[in-house]
Tab-separated table of C-alpha atoms in Angstrom:
chain	number	residue	atom	x	y	z
R	1	MET	CA	117.430	129.625	51.288
R	2	GLN	CA	116.235	126.903	48.920
R	3	GLN	CA	117.827	124.443	46.515
R	4	THR	CA	117.718	123.912	42.754
R	5	VAL	CA	118.555	120.644	41.013
R	6	LEU	CA	120.355	120.722	37.646
R	7	THR	CA	121.236	117.791	35.384
R	8	VAL	CA	124.059	118.756	33.020
R	9	ARG	CA	126.950	117.431	30.933
R	10	PRO	CA	130.353	117.038	32.657
R	11	ALA	CA	131.941	120.151	31.108
R	12	GLU	CA	129.006	122.317	32.161
R	13	ALA	CA	129.053	120.777	35.646
R	14	LYS	CA	132.684	121.774	36.060
R	15	GLN	CA	131.845	125.383	35.225
R	16	ILE	CA	128.824	125.477	37.526
R	17	GLU	CA	130.799	124.025	40.442
R	18	ALA	CA	133.398	126.762	40.024
R	19	THR	CA	130.728	129.479	39.964
R	20	TYR	CA	127.910	128.539	42.352
R	21	ARG	CA	127.451	127.010	45.807
R	22	VAL	CA	126.968	123.271	45.224
R	23	VAL	CA	125.405	121.251	48.061
R	24	ARG	CA	125.143	117.863	46.321
R	25	ARG	CA	126.868	116.220	43.345
R	26	SER	CA	126.473	112.777	41.774
R	27	VAL	CA	127.310	111.202	38.419
R	28	ASP	CA	124.745	109.246	36.379
R	29	ALA	CA	126.666	106.963	33.992
R	30	ARG	CA	123.869	104.475	33.324
R	31	GLN	CA	123.575	105.681	29.733
R	32	ARG	CA	126.221	106.541	27.171
R	33	ASP	CA	125.252	110.197	27.484
R	34	ILE	CA	126.765	110.780	30.944
R	35	LYS	CA	125.075	113.336	33.165
R	36	VAL	CA	126.042	115.082	36.391
R	37	ASN	CA	123.321	115.850	38.926
R	38	LEU	CA	123.991	119.056	40.856
R	39	THR	CA	121.976	120.505	43.719
R	40	ILE	CA	122.678	124.246	43.923
R	41	LEU	CA	121.908	126.609	46.793
R	42	ALA	CA	119.489	129.379	45.795
R	43	ASP	CA	118.077	132.429	47.546
R	44	ASP	CA	114.376	132.982	48.270
R	45	LYS	CA	113.888	134.432	44.771
R	46	GLY	CA	115.393	131.373	43.094
R	47	ASN	CA	118.710	133.048	42.206
R	48	LEU	CA	121.686	130.698	42.395
R	49	VAL	CA	124.067	131.561	45.235
R	50	PRO	CA	127.603	132.332	44.003
R	51	GLN	CA	130.650	130.611	45.488
R	52	GLU	CA	131.904	133.802	47.130
R	53	ALA	CA	128.589	134.588	48.878
R	54	PRO	CA	128.951	135.075	52.658
R	55	VAL	CA	126.705	132.133	53.458
R	56	PRO	CA	128.139	129.832	56.150
R	57	LEU	CA	128.700	126.257	54.994
R	58	TYR	CA	127.488	124.924	58.348
R	59	GLU	CA	127.342	125.698	62.064
R	60	PRO	CA	130.911	125.188	63.353
R	61	PRO	CA	131.364	122.982	66.419
R	62	HIS	CA	131.735	124.558	69.840
R	63	PHE	CA	134.084	122.701	72.167
R	64	ILE	CA	134.007	123.340	75.907
R	65	ASP	CA	137.233	123.543	77.892
R	66	VAL	CA	137.349	120.648	80.366
R	67	THR	CA	140.640	121.333	82.138
R	68	ASN	CA	138.597	122.009	85.272
R	69	LYS	CA	139.119	119.104	87.668
R	70	GLU	CA	135.389	119.101	88.387
R	71	ALA	CA	134.486	118.273	84.781
R	72	PRO	CA	132.857	114.836	84.372
R	73	GLN	CA	135.009	112.226	82.629
R	74	ALA	CA	134.627	109.381	80.180
R	75	CYS	CA	137.200	106.856	79.016
R	76	ILE	CA	137.589	105.931	75.352
R	77	VAL	CA	139.441	102.801	74.221
R	78	GLY	CA	140.648	103.268	70.665
R	79	ALA	CA	141.520	106.356	68.606
R	80	GLY	CA	139.813	105.361	65.366
R	81	PRO	CA	136.840	107.281	63.924
R	82	ALA	CA	134.430	105.970	66.583
R	83	GLY	CA	136.756	106.943	69.428
R	84	LEU	CA	137.844	110.320	68.048
R	85	PHE	CA	134.346	111.471	67.103
R	86	ALA	CA	133.075	110.314	70.477
R	87	ALA	CA	135.782	112.452	72.098
R	88	LEU	CA	134.820	115.523	70.051
R	89	THR	CA	131.153	115.048	70.964
R	90	LEU	CA	132.001	114.692	74.644
R	91	LEU	CA	133.906	117.975	74.469
R	92	GLU	CA	130.861	119.651	72.934
R	93	HIS	CA	128.979	118.649	76.095
R	94	GLY	CA	131.649	119.601	78.609
R	95	ILE	CA	132.809	116.033	79.363
R	96	LYS	CA	136.510	115.238	79.537
R	97	PRO	CA	137.573	112.418	77.177
R	98	ILE	CA	140.491	110.204	78.216
R	99	ILE	CA	141.635	108.167	75.219
R	100	PHE	CA	143.793	105.035	75.285
R	101	GLU	CA	145.204	103.848	71.939
R	102	ARG	CA	147.236	100.653	71.521
R	103	GLY	CA	149.182	102.055	68.565
R	104	LYS	CA	151.344	105.084	67.870
R	105	PRO	CA	150.587	108.693	66.903
R	106	VAL	CA	149.918	109.082	63.195
R	107	SER	CA	153.326	110.596	62.345
R	108	GLU	CA	155.198	107.677	63.936
R	109	ARG	CA	152.750	105.216	62.444
R	110	LYS	CA	153.683	106.469	58.964
R	111	LYS	CA	157.237	105.201	59.440
R	112	ASP	CA	156.118	101.712	60.431
R	113	ILE	CA	153.790	101.547	57.437
R	114	ALA	CA	156.604	102.614	55.113
R	115	LEU	CA	158.737	99.720	56.409
R	116	LEU	CA	155.816	97.339	55.949
R	117	ASN	CA	155.235	98.493	52.369
R	118	ARG	CA	158.902	97.850	51.588
R	119	ASN	CA	158.525	94.386	53.151
R	120	VAL	CA	161.268	95.236	55.654
R	121	ALA	CA	159.517	94.980	59.022
R	122	PHE	CA	156.090	94.466	60.611
R	123	ASN	CA	155.031	96.087	63.893
R	124	PRO	CA	152.001	94.274	65.394
R	125	GLU	CA	150.901	97.426	67.249
R	126	SER	CA	151.548	99.993	64.504
R	127	ASN	CA	150.346	99.112	61.004
R	128	TYR	CA	147.380	99.603	58.665
R	129	CYS	CA	145.007	98.335	61.390
R	130	PHE	CA	146.352	99.834	64.610
R	131	GLY	CA	147.370	103.369	65.483
R	132	GLU	CA	145.948	106.863	65.709
R	133	GLY	CA	143.072	107.347	63.282
R	134	GLY	CA	142.285	103.645	62.971
R	135	ALA	CA	142.247	101.506	59.848
R	136	GLY	CA	140.703	104.186	57.637
R	137	THR	CA	143.586	106.642	58.015
R	138	PHE	CA	145.892	104.753	55.666
R	139	SER	CA	143.316	102.777	53.733
R	140	ASP	CA	141.548	105.308	51.572
R	141	GLY	CA	139.294	107.467	53.720
R	142	LYS	CA	136.053	106.997	51.789
R	143	LEU	CA	133.184	108.743	53.543
R	144	PHE	CA	130.175	106.747	52.459
R	145	SER	CA	127.583	104.711	54.289
R	146	ARG	CA	124.534	102.848	52.978
R	147	SER	CA	122.790	103.323	56.305
R	148	LYS	CA	120.353	106.232	56.586
R	149	LYS	CA	119.211	105.521	60.141
R	150	ARG	CA	122.329	105.964	62.248
R	151	GLY	CA	122.188	109.712	62.769
R	152	ASN	CA	123.430	112.976	61.327
R	153	MET	CA	125.731	111.863	58.509
R	154	GLN	CA	126.282	115.440	57.360
R	155	ARG	CA	127.660	116.364	60.770
R	156	VAL	CA	130.434	113.802	60.290
R	157	MET	CA	131.366	115.471	57.003
R	158	GLU	CA	131.308	118.858	58.693
R	159	PHE	CA	133.672	117.673	61.413
R	160	PHE	CA	136.100	116.377	58.800
R	161	HIS	CA	135.862	119.624	56.839
R	162	TYR	CA	136.339	121.706	59.993
R	163	PHE	CA	139.582	119.871	60.690
R	164	GLY	CA	140.985	120.307	57.194
R	165	ALA	CA	139.225	118.166	54.569
R	166	GLN	CA	138.450	119.658	51.167
R	167	ASP	CA	135.111	121.372	50.409
R	168	THR	CA	133.981	118.563	48.093
R	169	ILE	CA	133.326	116.176	50.992
R	170	LEU	CA	130.377	118.379	51.952
R	171	TYR	CA	128.501	117.646	48.724
R	172	GLU	CA	129.978	114.671	46.845
R	173	ALA	CA	127.635	111.663	46.798
R	174	HIS	CA	130.629	109.376	47.459
R	175	ALA	CA	132.939	111.678	49.389
R	176	HIS	CA	136.613	110.806	49.672
R	177	ILE	CA	139.465	112.439	51.575
R	178	GLY	CA	142.490	110.351	50.614
R	179	SER	CA	145.216	108.656	52.607
R	180	ASP	CA	147.613	111.518	51.880
R	181	LYS	CA	145.293	114.063	53.548
R	182	LEU	CA	143.812	112.096	56.451
R	183	PRO	CA	146.921	111.962	58.689
R	184	ARG	CA	147.017	115.752	59.008
R	185	ILE	CA	143.271	115.887	59.719
R	186	ILE	CA	143.659	113.234	62.431
R	187	GLN	CA	146.526	115.233	63.940
R	188	ASN	CA	144.339	118.368	63.963
R	189	ILE	CA	141.605	116.442	65.800
R	190	ARG	CA	144.121	115.243	68.383
R	191	GLU	CA	145.446	118.775	68.923
R	192	CYS	CA	141.896	120.045	69.432
R	193	ILE	CA	141.124	117.352	72.013
R	194	LEU	CA	144.322	118.123	73.945
R	195	ALA	CA	143.869	121.900	73.681
R	196	HIS	CA	140.448	121.653	75.338
R	197	GLY	CA	141.614	119.507	78.230
R	198	GLY	CA	141.194	115.972	76.913
R	199	GLU	CA	143.886	113.359	77.422
R	200	ILE	CA	145.355	110.848	74.939
R	201	TYR	CA	147.692	107.984	75.809
R	202	PHE	CA	149.393	105.980	73.069
R	203	ASN	CA	150.947	102.503	73.215
R	204	GLU	CA	148.295	101.476	75.752
R	205	LEU	CA	146.789	98.046	75.107
R	206	PHE	CA	143.406	97.609	76.783
R	207	ASN	CA	143.556	94.782	79.328
R	208	GLU	CA	141.739	93.282	82.286
R	209	ALA	CA	143.260	95.750	84.745
R	210	GLN	CA	142.082	98.720	82.685
R	211	LEU	CA	138.587	97.278	82.382
R	212	ALA	CA	138.393	97.070	86.178
R	213	ARG	CA	139.955	100.520	86.555
R	214	PHE	CA	137.411	102.248	84.356
R	215	SER	CA	134.364	100.311	85.469
R	216	LYS	CA	133.353	103.265	87.660
R	217	ILE	CA	133.166	105.802	84.824
R	218	PRO	CA	131.555	105.529	81.383
R	219	THR	CA	133.934	103.753	79.006
R	220	ILE	CA	133.468	103.751	75.241
R	221	LEU	CA	134.927	100.599	73.737
R	222	ALA	CA	135.975	101.459	70.164
R	223	ILE	CA	138.658	98.836	69.539
R	224	GLY	CA	138.303	98.334	65.768
R	225	HIS	CA	137.508	95.164	63.840
R	226	SER	CA	141.034	93.695	64.003
R	227	ALA	CA	141.588	93.651	67.764
R	228	HIS	CA	141.343	89.864	68.009
R	229	ASP	CA	143.456	89.690	71.163
R	230	THR	CA	141.130	92.168	72.887
R	231	TYR	CA	138.079	90.172	71.809
R	232	ARG	CA	139.565	87.067	73.409
R	233	MET	CA	140.362	88.948	76.604
R	234	LEU	CA	136.823	90.333	76.793
R	235	ASP	CA	135.388	86.878	76.159
R	236	SER	CA	137.432	85.433	79.018
R	237	LEU	CA	135.986	88.107	81.321
R	238	GLY	CA	132.417	87.278	80.388
R	239	VAL	CA	131.626	90.347	78.292
R	240	ALA	CA	128.491	89.481	76.329
R	241	MET	CA	129.252	88.750	72.660
R	242	GLU	CA	127.901	86.781	69.734
R	243	ALA	CA	129.155	85.590	66.362
R	244	LYS	CA	127.740	87.602	63.466
R	245	GLY	CA	127.685	87.378	59.709
R	246	PHE	CA	130.720	88.796	57.930
R	247	ALA	CA	132.365	88.602	54.507
R	248	MET	CA	135.710	87.474	53.105
R	249	GLY	CA	137.213	87.137	49.661
R	250	VAL	CA	140.017	88.682	47.633
R	251	ARG	CA	141.069	92.044	46.249
R	252	ALA	CA	140.672	92.403	42.493
R	253	GLU	CA	142.782	94.901	40.561
R	254	HIS	CA	142.206	96.098	36.982
R	255	PRO	CA	143.927	98.750	34.877
R	256	GLN	CA	142.075	101.963	35.703
R	257	GLU	CA	141.758	102.785	31.995
R	258	LEU	CA	139.806	99.552	31.478
R	259	ILE	CA	137.373	100.385	34.312
R	260	ASN	CA	136.969	103.939	32.984
R	261	ASN	CA	136.039	102.626	29.546
R	262	LEU	CA	133.581	100.087	30.965
R	263	PHE	CA	131.895	102.495	33.350
R	264	TYR	CA	131.911	105.616	31.168
R	265	HIS	CA	131.110	103.741	27.928
R	266	HIS	CA	134.368	104.809	26.227
R	267	ALA	CA	133.634	108.487	26.825
R	268	PRO	CA	136.146	111.054	25.506
R	269	GLN	CA	139.224	111.496	27.667
R	270	GLU	CA	138.392	115.140	28.328
R	271	GLU	CA	135.088	114.057	29.923
R	272	ILE	CA	136.758	111.326	31.977
R	273	LYS	CA	139.275	113.890	33.239
R	274	ILE	CA	136.404	116.049	34.505
R	275	LEU	CA	134.488	113.136	36.011
R	276	GLY	CA	137.536	111.543	37.642
R	277	ASN	CA	138.585	107.907	37.603
R	278	ALA	CA	135.562	105.637	37.687
R	279	SER	CA	134.528	103.435	40.576
R	280	TYR	CA	132.021	100.599	40.535
R	281	SER	CA	129.618	98.885	42.911
R	282	LEU	CA	128.663	95.317	42.024
R	283	VAL	CA	126.506	92.759	43.813
R	284	THR	CA	125.029	89.345	43.056
R	285	GLN	CA	123.775	86.210	44.805
R	286	VAL	CA	125.482	82.800	44.551
R	287	ASN	CA	124.007	79.746	46.286
R	288	GLY	CA	122.349	81.896	48.929
R	289	HIS	CA	125.474	83.969	49.636
R	290	GLY	CA	125.770	87.635	48.740
R	291	VAL	CA	128.844	88.420	46.632
R	292	TYR	CA	129.733	92.092	46.300
R	293	SER	CA	132.424	94.692	45.780
R	294	PHE	CA	133.685	96.417	48.897
R	295	CYS	CA	135.921	99.462	49.474
R	296	MET	CA	136.477	100.149	45.767
R	297	CYS	CA	139.587	102.296	45.224
R	298	PRO	CA	139.835	104.021	41.835
R	299	GLY	CA	143.352	105.185	41.021
R	300	GLY	CA	144.534	103.343	44.121
R	301	HIS	CA	146.899	100.779	45.565
R	302	ILE	CA	146.569	97.421	47.305
R	303	VAL	CA	148.174	97.453	50.757
R	304	PRO	CA	149.157	94.869	53.412
R	305	ALA	CA	146.509	95.107	56.130
R	306	GLY	CA	147.124	92.263	58.559
R	307	SER	CA	147.502	92.620	62.311
R	308	SER	CA	149.738	89.590	62.894
R	309	GLU	CA	152.783	88.077	61.228
R	310	ASP	CA	151.234	84.640	60.721
R	311	GLY	CA	148.514	85.831	58.334
R	312	CYS	CA	148.323	87.557	54.945
R	313	VAL	CA	145.621	90.224	54.599
R	314	VAL	CA	145.194	92.895	51.924
R	315	ASN	CA	143.101	96.039	51.639
R	316	GLY	CA	142.912	99.029	49.317
R	317	MET	CA	143.681	102.735	49.508
R	318	SER	CA	144.003	105.765	47.279
R	319	SER	CA	145.359	109.264	47.630
R	320	SER	CA	143.189	112.348	47.275
R	321	HIS	CA	144.107	112.603	43.571
R	322	ARG	CA	143.243	108.959	42.854
R	323	ASN	CA	145.806	109.017	40.081
R	324	SER	CA	147.508	105.608	40.053
R	325	PRO	CA	147.041	103.503	36.883
R	326	PHE	CA	145.203	100.805	38.874
R	327	ALA	CA	141.668	100.305	40.170
R	328	ASN	CA	141.148	97.802	42.984
R	329	SER	CA	138.249	96.573	45.059
R	330	GLY	CA	137.545	93.959	47.647
R	331	ILE	CA	135.293	91.264	46.186
R	332	VAL	CA	133.823	89.342	49.094
R	333	VAL	CA	131.355	86.578	49.883
R	334	GLU	CA	128.881	86.827	52.768
R	335	LEU	CA	129.381	84.144	55.415
R	336	HIS	CA	127.209	83.019	58.328
R	337	PRO	CA	129.314	80.325	60.024
R	338	GLY	CA	127.395	80.477	63.309
R	339	GLY	CA	128.843	78.982	66.459
R	340	LEU	CA	130.538	80.794	69.319
R	341	PRO	CA	132.147	84.241	68.911
R	342	MET	CA	135.709	82.951	69.223
R	343	GLN	CA	134.992	80.261	66.617
R	344	ALA	CA	134.140	83.046	64.177
R	345	LEU	CA	137.507	84.647	64.930
R	346	ASP	CA	139.223	81.290	64.407
R	347	TYR	CA	137.524	80.932	61.020
R	348	GLN	CA	138.812	84.342	59.918
R	349	GLU	CA	142.322	83.717	61.223
R	350	ASP	CA	142.531	80.285	59.567
R	351	TYR	CA	141.702	81.923	56.226
R	352	GLU	CA	144.490	84.473	56.712
R	353	ARG	CA	147.034	81.816	57.712
R	354	LEU	CA	146.115	79.833	54.600
R	355	ALA	CA	146.907	82.879	52.478
R	356	LYS	CA	150.217	83.301	54.287
R	357	LEU	CA	151.065	79.663	53.586
R	358	HIS	CA	150.552	80.244	49.860
R	359	GLY	CA	152.240	83.645	49.859
R	360	GLY	CA	155.914	84.533	49.859
R	361	ASN	CA	158.429	86.141	52.185
R	362	GLY	CA	157.156	88.676	54.688
R	363	ALA	CA	154.080	90.428	53.314
R	364	GLN	CA	154.297	89.015	49.775
R	365	ALA	CA	150.782	87.960	48.773
R	366	PRO	CA	149.428	85.091	46.644
R	367	ALA	CA	147.852	86.186	43.357
R	368	GLN	CA	146.282	84.841	40.185
R	369	ARG	CA	144.996	86.383	36.966
R	370	LEU	CA	141.250	86.909	37.190
R	371	ARG	CA	140.113	84.811	34.232
R	372	ASP	CA	142.597	82.068	35.157
R	373	PHE	CA	141.002	81.930	38.602
R	374	VAL	CA	137.511	81.550	37.177
R	375	GLU	CA	138.585	78.952	34.590
R	376	GLY	CA	140.895	77.028	36.941
R	377	LYS	CA	144.164	77.729	35.154
R	378	ASN	CA	147.697	78.464	36.315
R	379	SER	CA	149.000	82.043	36.017
R	380	ALA	CA	152.675	81.512	35.304
R	381	ILE	CA	153.244	85.239	34.776
R	382	LEU	CA	151.329	87.930	36.641
R	383	PRO	CA	150.480	91.418	35.360
R	384	ASP	CA	151.833	94.578	36.956
R	385	CYS	CA	150.253	95.201	40.348
R	386	SER	CA	150.174	98.136	42.778
R	387	TYR	CA	150.908	95.932	45.809
R	388	LEU	CA	154.333	97.150	46.950
R	389	PRO	CA	155.510	94.142	49.021
R	390	GLY	CA	155.071	92.011	45.899
R	391	ILE	CA	152.813	89.226	44.612
R	392	ILE	CA	153.654	85.652	43.635
R	393	PRO	CA	151.701	83.215	41.414
R	394	SER	CA	149.358	80.936	43.326
R	395	ARG	CA	146.400	78.708	42.432
R	396	LEU	CA	143.790	80.471	44.534
R	397	ASP	CA	141.178	78.457	42.631
R	398	GLN	CA	142.572	75.328	44.323
R	399	TRP	CA	143.020	76.411	47.922
R	400	LEU	CA	140.346	79.041	48.663
R	401	PRO	CA	137.755	77.334	50.912
R	402	GLU	CA	134.110	76.817	50.088
R	403	PRO	CA	131.854	78.728	49.717
R	404	ILE	CA	134.310	81.564	49.070
R	405	ARG	CA	135.857	79.964	45.966
R	406	THR	CA	132.631	79.085	44.168
R	407	GLY	CA	130.984	82.337	45.259
R	408	LEU	CA	133.806	84.373	43.751
R	409	GLN	CA	134.054	82.334	40.550
R	410	GLN	CA	130.352	82.661	39.780
R	411	GLY	CA	130.276	86.209	41.092
R	412	PHE	CA	132.945	87.338	38.628
R	413	LYS	CA	130.925	85.787	35.783
R	414	ASP	CA	127.831	87.680	36.936
R	415	PHE	CA	129.798	90.935	37.202
R	416	ASP	CA	131.054	90.462	33.643
R	417	ARG	CA	127.452	90.364	32.434
R	418	LYS	CA	126.861	93.717	34.124
R	419	MET	CA	130.175	95.250	32.989
R	420	HIS	CA	131.232	93.272	29.933
R	421	GLY	CA	135.011	93.082	29.923
R	422	PHE	CA	135.340	92.972	33.709
R	423	LEU	CA	136.342	89.293	33.587
R	424	THR	CA	139.766	89.553	31.989
R	425	ASN	CA	143.319	88.334	32.454
R	426	GLU	CA	144.444	91.952	32.456
R	427	ALA	CA	143.115	91.879	36.020
R	428	VAL	CA	144.644	90.104	38.995
R	429	ILE	CA	143.169	88.896	42.283
R	430	VAL	CA	145.300	89.145	45.437
R	431	GLY	CA	144.646	87.184	48.614
R	432	VAL	CA	143.075	87.687	50.972
R	433	GLU	CA	140.463	90.324	51.811
R	434	SER	CA	139.238	89.231	55.216
R	435	ARG	CA	138.741	92.360	57.336
R	436	SER	CA	135.725	93.906	55.661
R	437	SER	CA	133.887	93.701	58.988
R	438	SER	CA	134.102	92.123	62.410
R	439	PRO	CA	132.919	88.505	62.792
R	440	VAL	CA	131.940	89.351	66.384
R	441	ARG	CA	129.305	91.635	67.916
R	442	ILE	CA	129.698	92.920	71.482
R	443	LEU	CA	126.121	92.962	72.726
R	444	ARG	CA	124.608	96.174	74.017
R	445	ASP	CA	121.229	97.538	75.053
R	446	PRO	CA	119.696	99.281	72.012
R	447	GLN	CA	118.375	102.128	74.132
R	448	THR	CA	121.290	102.901	76.456
R	449	MET	CA	124.092	101.507	74.228
R	450	GLN	CA	125.625	99.931	77.351
R	451	SER	CA	127.003	96.411	77.364
R	452	LEU	CA	124.436	93.780	78.318
R	453	SER	CA	126.890	92.315	80.820
R	454	HIS	CA	128.975	95.257	82.083
R	455	THR	CA	127.633	98.540	83.404
R	456	ASN	CA	129.348	101.707	82.139
R	457	LEU	CA	130.800	99.898	79.100
R	458	TYR	CA	129.657	101.310	75.742
R	459	PRO	CA	130.747	99.070	72.827
R	460	CYS	CA	130.642	100.943	69.525
R	461	GLY	CA	132.016	101.176	66.022
R	462	GLU	CA	133.284	98.448	63.716
R	463	GLY	CA	134.974	96.594	66.545
R	464	ALA	CA	131.684	96.165	68.382
R	465	GLY	CA	129.946	94.951	65.229
R	466	TYR	CA	127.671	97.980	64.802
R	467	ALA	CA	129.355	99.804	61.899
R	468	GLY	CA	131.038	99.145	58.584
R	469	GLY	CA	133.287	102.045	57.654
R	470	ILE	CA	134.576	105.465	58.668
R	471	THR	CA	131.293	107.365	58.631
R	472	SER	CA	129.112	104.729	60.272
R	473	SER	CA	131.805	104.192	62.928
R	474	ALA	CA	132.071	107.932	63.559
R	475	LEU	CA	128.280	108.176	63.892
R	476	ASP	CA	128.204	105.267	66.317
R	477	GLY	CA	130.878	106.979	68.402
R	478	ILE	CA	128.887	110.212	68.370
R	479	ASN	CA	125.741	108.365	69.476
R	480	ALA	CA	127.587	106.630	72.324
R	481	ALA	CA	128.943	109.979	73.507
R	482	LEU	CA	125.439	111.468	73.422
R	483	LYS	CA	124.197	108.644	75.665
R	484	ILE	CA	126.963	109.498	78.142
R	485	ALA	CA	126.054	113.182	77.927
R	486	ASP	CA	122.460	112.250	78.828
R	487	LEU	CA	123.806	110.198	81.739
R	488	TYR	CA	125.618	113.263	83.073
R	489	GLY	CA	122.690	115.577	82.332
R	490	LYS	CA	124.724	117.437	79.730
């Protein structure tokens, strides 16, 4: 088999995708004449392979039954993408995974999130951060990573597809599952792990006793970037850590129609319907700090994403259809505060408490019109917003700390030069976006992936400071599991 690359108009791309086996798709909207780049599978004679051809999409995974008491074991702390993909990889090598998750199963977690969205109740152990599937389950499920050196990215997509994701994730340049589809996929992964002899325990917070208990077997630490209490516990036990650079800012929301017109150069609606709601990726430099868009959610919603009641944190998500009238993205400023690891956590938590102070009841978030923020004006009336708990007017331009405030204000001006019309009072910023990455890195040996201070401990994923999203976390979990397989000679 070989591949053929075609560059076509959107309507033609739609027809080709329905007829032939596409292995890669991306949109080029840099010019007014929008093109779609398609990579099509072809046979040895150059003939395009039809959709219905009996050509396997990929080699399906083979999981080994580990119910045998003699099977080697490994512990996994956390059932996010790093933990779950580590478990699947262990099963491929005949190693029994034993998973401990502080939150609830995904079906029960849904109920707690529904209460949070209605601003009725907050469960510190079951929310957008904690629970089966990790933070990505209910905050969009974008499968994209800028890193090309972490491992087999395509294998991550294949795992997701095997457990129920749509075919498009195998070839879209910026693949996306959707928060409406991910819970069922996560449940399918859990059922597979259990069916092959793995064990999963929910409502189990990792503590000092568990660390001692599992010190004799390999333990993958995949706690997620919001497990601040676990970080502090590990620090008290002398687990090697360091403060690392991270980013914080706000979430900006525009009408999706406005973003479509800016990105697609006012293309006809029939073309936009084929292409799908537009997303953007923006970056600039302000006073030595990177300012960039993060986790952009076309046709999405802003959601409450804190892990404690004394802070206000927001994030974004979208369903598989991406069909809400809003487009939102984190707009964040790179920070390098230095100091000790726990001081970095304090810095992040202080920012979240400040947002809570300027917010409203429960999960209500402070907000300001975008141009008002840049020009230092009061927003007496706010536009419609997707954030279900509600937003209230606040002068973010007065209370956001330096260098976040000035970085954002200049950053929005720079973005408007790249997408003229981006800086508008039709848009609103909502505070605060503070969990784009962990401010702490749990140190590990680059060769063995074991903790520098604790034998048999394998820190990985976003929570260890080595990943920045679903796919990179999943890959890091896979790599940690492969190191354990080597340890066992598997």
